[in-house]
Coordinates of C-alpha atoms in Angstrom, one line a residue:
Chain A
M1 CA -137.0 -20.5 94.7
F2 CA -139.0 -20.1 92.2
I3 CA -142.6 -18.4 93.1
Q4 CA -144.9 -20.1 90.9
A5 CA -147.8 -17.7 92.3
T6 CA -148.7 -14.8 93.5
A7 CA -151.4 -13.0 95.4
G8 CA -151.8 -9.8 96.9
I9 CA -155.3 -6.8 98.7
S10 CA -153.2 -4.1 99.5
P11 CA -154.8 -0.6 99.7
Q12 CA -154.9 -0.5 95.4
P13 CA -156.9 -2.9 93.1
S14 CA -154.1 -5.0 93.4
F15 CA -156.2 -8.3 93.3
S16 CA -157.3 -8.8 90.3
A17 CA -154.8 -5.9 87.8
L18 CA -151.7 -4.6 88.0
L19 CA -151.5 -1.1 89.4
T20 CA -153.1 -0.2 85.8
E21 CA -155.5 2.3 87.9
P22 CA -154.1 3.4 90.9
A23 CA -156.6 4.0 94.1
V24 CA -155.4 8.3 95.7
Y25 CA -156.0 8.7 99.0
A26 CA -156.4 11.8 101.0
G27 CA -154.7 11.7 103.8
N28 CA -152.3 9.8 105.3
R29 CA -154.4 6.4 106.6
L30 CA -154.4 3.5 102.9
N31 CA -156.8 0.8 103.6
C32 CA -156.5 -1.7 101.4
I33 CA -160.2 -2.6 98.8
E34 CA -160.6 -6.2 99.5
P35 CA -162.3 -8.3 97.3
D36 CA -166.0 -10.1 97.6
Y37 CA -165.0 -12.3 99.6
G38 CA -168.4 -14.6 99.0
Q39 CA -166.7 -16.1 96.2
I40 CA -163.8 -16.8 97.8
I41 CA -164.2 -18.3 101.4
D42 CA -166.8 -21.0 102.2
P43 CA -169.9 -18.4 104.1
K44 CA -169.7 -21.0 106.8
M45 CA -166.4 -20.3 108.3
I46 CA -166.4 -16.1 107.0
R47 CA -169.2 -14.6 109.1
R48 CA -165.9 -15.5 112.4
M49 CA -163.5 -14.0 110.7
S50 CA -162.1 -10.8 110.4
R51 CA -160.9 -8.6 107.8
I52 CA -157.3 -9.3 108.8
I53 CA -158.3 -13.1 108.5
K54 CA -160.4 -12.8 106.0
M55 CA -157.6 -11.3 103.6
G56 CA -154.7 -13.5 104.5
V57 CA -157.1 -16.2 103.7
A58 CA -158.9 -14.8 100.3
A59 CA -155.0 -13.7 99.7
A60 CA -154.0 -17.4 100.4
M61 CA -156.3 -19.0 98.6
D62 CA -156.1 -16.7 95.6
C63 CA -152.5 -17.9 95.2
L64 CA -153.5 -21.2 95.3
K65 CA -155.3 -21.0 92.7
T66 CA -153.2 -19.2 90.3
S67 CA -150.8 -22.6 90.6
A68 CA -153.8 -25.0 90.5
T69 CA -152.3 -25.7 94.1
E70 CA -154.3 -27.9 96.4
M71 CA -152.0 -29.0 99.6
P72 CA -149.3 -27.0 99.6
G73 CA -146.3 -28.5 101.5
A74 CA -146.2 -25.9 104.3
I75 CA -148.3 -23.2 105.1
I76 CA -146.3 -19.9 107.1
T77 CA -147.1 -16.5 108.4
G78 CA -145.3 -13.1 108.8
T79 CA -147.6 -10.7 110.7
A80 CA -145.4 -7.8 113.2
Y81 CA -149.2 -6.7 114.2
G82 CA -151.2 -9.7 114.2
C83 CA -154.9 -9.5 114.3
L84 CA -155.6 -6.1 116.2
A85 CA -159.3 -6.4 115.9
D86 CA -159.7 -9.8 117.6
T87 CA -157.6 -8.4 120.0
E88 CA -160.0 -4.8 121.0
V89 CA -162.2 -6.6 120.7
F90 CA -161.4 -9.2 123.6
L91 CA -159.1 -6.3 125.4
S92 CA -162.4 -4.7 125.5
K93 CA -164.7 -6.7 126.9
M94 CA -162.3 -7.5 129.6
V95 CA -162.9 -3.9 130.3
E96 CA -166.3 -4.1 129.7
N97 CA -167.8 -7.6 131.7
R98 CA -164.8 -7.7 134.6
E99 CA -162.9 -10.1 133.9
E100 CA -166.0 -12.4 132.9
L101 CA -168.4 -13.2 130.5
L102 CA -165.3 -12.8 127.5
T103 CA -166.3 -14.0 124.5
P104 CA -164.7 -17.0 122.8
T105 CA -164.2 -16.2 119.7
A106 CA -162.5 -13.2 119.6
F107 CA -159.7 -14.8 122.0
I108 CA -159.2 -17.6 119.8
Q109 CA -159.0 -16.0 117.2
S110 CA -156.3 -12.5 118.7
T111 CA -153.8 -14.9 118.6
H112 CA -150.9 -14.5 115.5
N113 CA -151.0 -17.5 113.7
T114 CA -154.5 -17.5 113.8
V115 CA -154.4 -16.4 109.4
G116 CA -151.9 -19.6 109.3
A117 CA -154.4 -21.8 111.3
Q118 CA -157.6 -20.5 109.2
I119 CA -155.6 -21.7 106.2
A120 CA -154.8 -25.2 107.1
L121 CA -158.3 -25.6 108.5
L122 CA -160.2 -24.4 105.2
L123 CA -157.6 -26.6 103.3
K124 CA -158.1 -29.2 106.1
C125 CA -153.6 -29.4 105.3
H126 CA -152.0 -31.0 108.4
N127 CA -148.6 -30.3 107.0
Y128 CA -146.2 -27.8 108.9
N129 CA -147.6 -24.7 109.9
N130 CA -146.0 -21.4 111.8
T131 CA -146.3 -18.0 112.5
F132 CA -142.8 -15.4 112.4
V133 CA -143.7 -12.1 114.6
H134 CA -140.3 -10.3 114.5
R135 CA -141.2 -6.7 114.0
G136 CA -139.7 -5.1 110.4
F137 CA -138.7 -9.0 110.5
S138 CA -141.4 -10.5 110.2
F139 CA -142.3 -11.4 106.6
E140 CA -138.2 -11.6 105.5
S141 CA -138.5 -14.8 108.9
A142 CA -141.4 -16.7 107.3
L143 CA -139.8 -16.3 103.7
L144 CA -136.4 -17.8 105.5
D145 CA -137.8 -20.3 106.9
A146 CA -139.7 -21.4 103.1
I147 CA -136.3 -21.0 101.7
T148 CA -134.6 -23.1 104.4
L149 CA -137.7 -26.0 104.1
L150 CA -137.3 -26.4 100.4
Q151 CA -133.8 -26.4 100.9
E152 CA -133.9 -29.0 103.4
Q153 CA -135.8 -30.7 101.1
H154 CA -138.8 -30.8 104.2
A155 CA -141.4 -29.5 101.5
L156 CA -142.2 -29.7 97.6
T157 CA -143.8 -26.5 98.1
V158 CA -144.6 -23.5 100.7
L159 CA -147.3 -20.7 100.5
V160 CA -145.7 -18.2 102.8
G161 CA -147.4 -14.6 103.5
G162 CA -146.6 -11.6 105.1
I163 CA -150.2 -9.6 106.8
D164 CA -150.8 -6.6 108.9
E165 CA -153.9 -4.8 108.6
L166 CA -154.6 -1.2 110.9
T167 CA -157.4 -0.5 112.8
D168 CA -159.1 3.1 114.4
T169 CA -156.7 1.7 117.3
S170 CA -154.1 1.7 115.1
F171 CA -153.4 4.7 113.3
R172 CA -154.9 6.1 116.4
L173 CA -151.4 4.8 118.3
L174 CA -149.7 5.2 116.0
S175 CA -149.9 8.0 115.1
R176 CA -149.2 9.6 118.5
F177 CA -145.6 8.3 118.3
G178 CA -145.8 10.6 115.5
L179 CA -144.8 7.6 112.7
Y180 CA -148.1 9.6 110.3
K181 CA -147.6 13.1 108.2
K182 CA -149.6 15.6 109.4
D183 CA -150.4 18.2 106.9
I184 CA -150.4 15.3 103.9
S185 CA -153.0 16.0 100.9
S186 CA -153.0 13.1 99.5
N187 CA -150.4 9.8 98.6
R188 CA -149.2 11.0 95.7
A189 CA -147.2 13.4 97.5
L190 CA -145.4 11.0 100.2
Y191 CA -142.4 12.0 99.0
D192 CA -142.8 15.7 98.2
G193 CA -141.3 18.5 100.5
A194 CA -139.3 17.7 103.4
A195 CA -142.1 16.5 106.6
K196 CA -140.8 14.5 109.0
G197 CA -143.4 10.8 109.1
T198 CA -145.1 8.6 106.9
I199 CA -148.5 7.4 106.0
A200 CA -150.1 4.2 107.5
G201 CA -150.7 1.1 105.1
E202 CA -152.0 -2.4 105.8
G203 CA -151.8 -5.3 103.4
A204 CA -152.0 -9.1 103.2
A205 CA -149.4 -10.5 100.1
F206 CA -148.8 -13.8 99.2
F207 CA -146.5 -16.8 96.6
L208 CA -146.3 -19.6 96.7
L209 CA -142.3 -21.3 96.4
S210 CA -141.0 -24.4 95.0
A211 CA -137.3 -25.7 95.0
E212 CA -137.7 -26.7 90.5
P213 CA -139.3 -24.7 88.6
S214 CA -142.6 -25.4 87.8
G215 CA -142.2 -24.1 84.4
K216 CA -145.0 -21.0 84.7
D217 CA -143.3 -19.6 87.4
Y218 CA -143.7 -15.4 87.8
A219 CA -139.3 -15.9 88.9
Q220 CA -136.8 -16.6 90.8
L221 CA -136.3 -15.8 94.0
N222 CA -132.1 -15.7 94.1
G223 CA -131.9 -14.8 97.2
L224 CA -132.8 -12.4 99.8
Y225 CA -130.3 -10.9 102.9
T226 CA -130.2 -9.1 106.3
F227 CA -129.0 -6.8 108.6
Y228 CA -129.9 -5.2 111.9
K229 CA -129.1 -1.2 112.6
P230 CA -126.3 -0.2 109.9
G231 CA -124.0 2.5 112.1
D232 CA -123.5 3.8 109.0
I233 CA -124.4 4.2 104.8
A234 CA -120.8 2.3 104.5
E235 CA -121.9 -0.7 106.1
I236 CA -125.3 -0.5 104.2
E237 CA -123.6 -0.4 101.2
K238 CA -121.0 -2.6 102.3
N239 CA -123.9 -5.2 102.5
I240 CA -125.9 -4.4 99.4
Q241 CA -122.7 -5.4 97.8
S242 CA -121.2 -8.5 100.3
F243 CA -125.1 -9.7 99.1
L244 CA -124.9 -8.9 95.0
S245 CA -121.5 -10.1 94.9
A246 CA -122.3 -14.0 96.3
H247 CA -125.0 -14.4 94.5
G248 CA -121.7 -13.9 91.0
I249 CA -122.7 -10.7 89.9
G250 CA -121.9 -6.7 90.4
V251 CA -125.7 -3.7 90.3
N252 CA -124.0 -3.0 86.9
D253 CA -126.2 -6.3 86.2
V254 CA -128.6 -5.4 88.0
D255 CA -131.9 -4.0 85.9
L256 CA -134.3 -2.4 88.4
V257 CA -134.0 -1.1 91.9
I258 CA -137.5 -1.5 94.2
T259 CA -136.4 0.8 97.4
G260 CA -138.9 0.7 100.5
Q261 CA -138.8 5.1 100.6
N262 CA -141.0 6.6 102.9
G263 CA -141.6 10.3 102.6
N264 CA -139.8 10.3 106.1
V265 CA -137.2 12.9 106.0
N266 CA -135.8 10.9 109.3
E267 CA -135.3 8.2 106.5
D268 CA -135.3 8.7 103.9
G269 CA -132.1 9.8 103.8
I270 CA -130.5 5.9 103.6
Y271 CA -131.7 5.7 100.0
K272 CA -131.6 9.7 98.1
Q273 CA -127.6 8.3 99.5
L274 CA -127.2 5.2 97.8
A275 CA -129.1 7.0 93.7
Q276 CA -126.1 9.2 94.9
T277 CA -124.2 6.0 94.6
T278 CA -124.1 2.7 94.6
F279 CA -127.5 2.9 93.0
K280 CA -126.4 5.6 90.5
G281 CA -127.4 5.5 86.8
K282 CA -130.1 2.6 87.5
A283 CA -133.8 2.0 86.7
C284 CA -135.3 2.7 90.6
A285 CA -139.2 2.2 91.4
R286 CA -141.2 2.8 94.7
F287 CA -144.2 0.9 96.0
K288 CA -145.4 2.5 99.7
H289 CA -147.0 5.8 98.4
L290 CA -148.8 2.5 97.1
C291 CA -149.5 0.6 99.9
G292 CA -149.0 3.2 102.5
E293 CA -145.8 2.0 105.8
Y294 CA -146.3 -1.2 107.5
P295 CA -143.7 -3.7 108.7
T296 CA -144.0 -5.9 106.3
A297 CA -144.9 -4.0 103.8
A298 CA -142.0 -5.7 102.1
S299 CA -144.5 -9.0 100.9
F300 CA -145.9 -5.5 98.8
A301 CA -142.9 -5.0 96.9
L302 CA -142.6 -8.5 96.5
W303 CA -145.9 -9.3 95.0
L304 CA -144.5 -6.5 92.7
A305 CA -141.2 -7.5 91.4
A306 CA -142.6 -10.8 90.6
N307 CA -145.6 -9.3 89.0
I308 CA -143.1 -7.0 86.8
I309 CA -141.0 -9.8 86.2
K310 CA -144.0 -12.2 84.5
T311 CA -145.5 -9.0 82.6
G312 CA -141.9 -7.4 81.5
V313 CA -144.5 -4.0 82.6
V314 CA -142.3 -1.7 85.4
P315 CA -146.2 0.1 86.3
S316 CA -145.4 4.0 85.9
C317 CA -146.8 4.7 89.2
T318 CA -143.8 2.8 90.7
S319 CA -141.6 4.7 88.4
V320 CA -138.8 6.6 89.4
S321 CA -135.9 6.4 86.3
S322 CA -136.4 4.3 83.7
D323 CA -134.0 2.9 81.0
N324 CA -137.2 1.4 79.4
K325 CA -135.2 -2.2 79.7
R326 CA -137.7 -4.8 80.1
P327 CA -136.2 -5.9 83.8
G328 CA -135.3 -9.3 84.3
R329 CA -133.1 -8.8 87.8
I330 CA -134.3 -6.9 90.0
L331 CA -133.2 -5.7 93.6
I332 CA -136.1 -4.7 96.7
Y333 CA -134.4 -3.1 98.9
N334 CA -136.7 -2.1 102.4
H335 CA -135.9 -1.0 105.7
Y336 CA -138.4 -0.2 108.5
Q337 CA -137.5 2.3 110.8
N338 CA -133.5 2.0 109.9
T339 CA -133.5 -1.1 111.9
H340 CA -135.0 -3.7 110.5
H341 CA -133.2 -3.4 106.3
A342 CA -133.3 -5.6 103.9
L343 CA -132.7 -6.9 100.6
Y344 CA -134.2 -9.6 98.2
L345 CA -132.7 -10.5 94.5
L346 CA -135.4 -11.7 91.4
S347 CA -134.9 -12.5 88.1
V348 CA -137.1 -14.3 85.3
C349 CA -136.6 -17.9 84.9
Chain B
M1 CA -188.2 -16.8 121.2
A2 CA -188.2 -14.6 118.3
D3 CA -185.9 -11.7 120.7
L4 CA -183.8 -15.1 121.3
K5 CA -183.8 -15.9 117.7
Q6 CA -182.0 -12.2 117.2
Q7 CA -180.3 -12.5 120.1
I8 CA -178.9 -16.1 118.7
I9 CA -177.9 -14.2 114.9
A10 CA -176.1 -11.8 117.0
Q11 CA -173.8 -13.5 119.1
L12 CA -173.4 -16.2 117.0
N13 CA -172.8 -13.1 113.5
L14 CA -175.0 -15.4 111.1
K15 CA -176.3 -12.4 109.0
D16 CA -177.5 -14.1 106.2
L17 CA -180.0 -15.1 108.5
K18 CA -183.4 -13.9 109.6
P19 CA -185.2 -15.6 113.0
E20 CA -188.6 -16.0 110.7
D21 CA -185.4 -18.7 109.3
I22 CA -184.3 -21.0 111.6
G23 CA -187.7 -23.6 112.8
D24 CA -188.3 -23.1 116.2
D25 CA -187.2 -27.2 116.7
Q26 CA -184.4 -27.3 113.9
P27 CA -181.6 -28.2 115.3
L28 CA -179.3 -26.1 116.4
F29 CA -175.5 -28.1 115.9
V30 CA -174.7 -29.4 113.0
E31 CA -177.0 -31.8 110.0
G32 CA -179.6 -28.5 111.6
L33 CA -178.1 -24.6 111.5
G34 CA -174.5 -26.9 111.8
L35 CA -173.5 -24.6 114.3
D36 CA -169.7 -26.0 116.4
S37 CA -168.1 -26.2 119.8
I38 CA -166.9 -22.4 119.5
D39 CA -170.7 -22.1 119.3
A40 CA -172.0 -23.4 121.8
L41 CA -169.2 -21.5 124.2
E42 CA -171.0 -18.5 122.0
L43 CA -174.6 -19.3 123.3
I44 CA -173.1 -19.9 127.1
V45 CA -172.2 -16.5 127.3
L46 CA -175.1 -15.9 125.8
L47 CA -177.7 -16.8 128.5
Q48 CA -174.7 -15.6 131.2
Q49 CA -174.6 -11.8 129.8
E50 CA -179.1 -11.8 128.3
Y51 CA -180.9 -13.6 130.7
K52 CA -178.4 -14.9 134.5
I53 CA -178.1 -17.6 134.1
K54 CA -175.1 -20.3 134.5
L55 CA -176.1 -24.0 133.0
A56 CA -175.2 -26.6 135.8
S57 CA -172.9 -29.5 133.4
A58 CA -172.0 -29.4 130.1
E59 CA -174.4 -32.7 130.0
E60 CA -176.6 -30.1 130.1
G61 CA -175.9 -27.9 127.5
Q62 CA -176.6 -31.2 124.5
H63 CA -179.9 -30.7 126.1
V64 CA -180.1 -26.9 126.3
F65 CA -179.0 -25.6 122.6
R66 CA -180.9 -28.8 120.6
S67 CA -183.0 -25.3 119.2
V68 CA -184.9 -22.1 120.4
R69 CA -187.9 -23.8 121.9
T70 CA -185.6 -26.1 124.5
M71 CA -183.5 -23.2 125.1
A72 CA -186.6 -21.9 125.2
Q73 CA -187.5 -23.2 128.1
Y74 CA -184.6 -23.6 129.8
I75 CA -184.7 -19.6 130.5
T76 CA -188.1 -20.2 131.7
E77 CA -187.0 -22.7 133.7
H78 CA -184.0 -21.0 135.3
Q79 CA -184.8 -17.3 134.5
P80 CA -184.1 -15.8 138.2
K81 CA -187.2 -14.1 139.5
T82 CA -187.0 -10.7 140.2
V83 CA -189.5 -9.3 143.4

C-alpha cells in the first residue's frame, strides 16, 4: 500500500510543520494545537461541530488537499472514545431535563462514527464509510479494513484516520484510574525517573492510501500486524521476527525503530528489554512525549514515520539513538497498556 | 423579538450572527438563514424549554418557523397564562 498523503492535528504544531519547534507542556495533559477551522470547513457546518469533529474533518480535508484527491473511494475512521464532548452534553442534558427536552444536535453527534459521517457529508461522498471502535486496536482495525479494501480492489483510494479527544471529564476519570503521572514538570521529562503513569494526549491523523503508486507518495506501507496480550517478552520478540520475516527482511534491514514508550514504568519495560535484545544497536525514536498517550496514538507514529521517510529527516526531538543515515525502512512498535500490540513496516517508494 | 433572536442564536450556535443581523420577516430556512431539519428540532426544544409551548403538529411547524415574527406571534398566542 502507498501513503499518498497524510495530515495530523496533535499537541504539536504538526499541521503545518514537522516538529521543528516542539511545543512544551507543563503538567500531565497535552491538548491539540488547532488550526483556523474557518479556512478549512464550511462555516455553516462548523457551528454544530464539537472539537473532535473539527479536528478530524480538518485533518481529513488537509490530507485530501495534499494528495489532490476530491473523492476518496472509501472513508474509514478508528476511535476508542468517540465524540466524548457531545456525549457529555447529551448525558448532562438528560439528567438536567429529567430525560425530556433533549437537544438533538448533541445526541446525533455523540456517536463514534460522526467524524467519518461529517467528512462524507462535506464531500458528498456516498462511498464505503465505516468506523472501528476497538480500544487500543481502533486505528489498526480501520487501517486493516482500508488495506483489505484496496487489496480486493473495492476502492482505488481510501481515506483512513485515527481520532481521539481528551475532555475535562475524561481526563478527570482516567486520572482516577491512575493512568497519568501525578508529579511531572513537563512533557520533556516524560521518560525521566521510574514512576507509574504517563501523560494524557489526543489527536487526529489521516492518511490517503492506494494500492498503486501515485509518483508523489510519502511512503510505502509494507505491513501491519497486531497481537493481543502476549504472554512474555519472548512471545513479543517472536512476533516481531515473524512479522519481519513475512516481509522477507530481518531486524538488520530496518533503519529506524519507532517505539511507543510512554514513561510508565509498568509499560516501558518491554521496550527497554527489546533495546537490549532485538533492537540492540538500532537507531531508535519515540513520540509519546509529543502527543501524549491515547488509544489511537499509533496514528501519530504513522504520521511521523511517513513524514520521516518523505523528508529523510528524523526530528531531533524524537531521536533516542541515531546512526545519521537517511531512513529507508522504518518499523513502528507500539503497545497500549501492554494489551494491544501493533507493528507497522514502512519503506521508501 | 430581540430576546427571541438572541435565544435562537444561542440555541443554534450561530456565533457569527447578532440579533440585529436577523430580519423580523427574514425566512429562517433554506434561502434565508439557511437552517435545516436539525435546527427545526432545536427550535421545537427552544419553544418547550423557554415558553412551555408544544407544537400541535409537524405541519404547524412549517408556518410557525417561517420567520422570527411568526414564531413571536405563535408564542404570544400560545404561551400559558400566568395568574
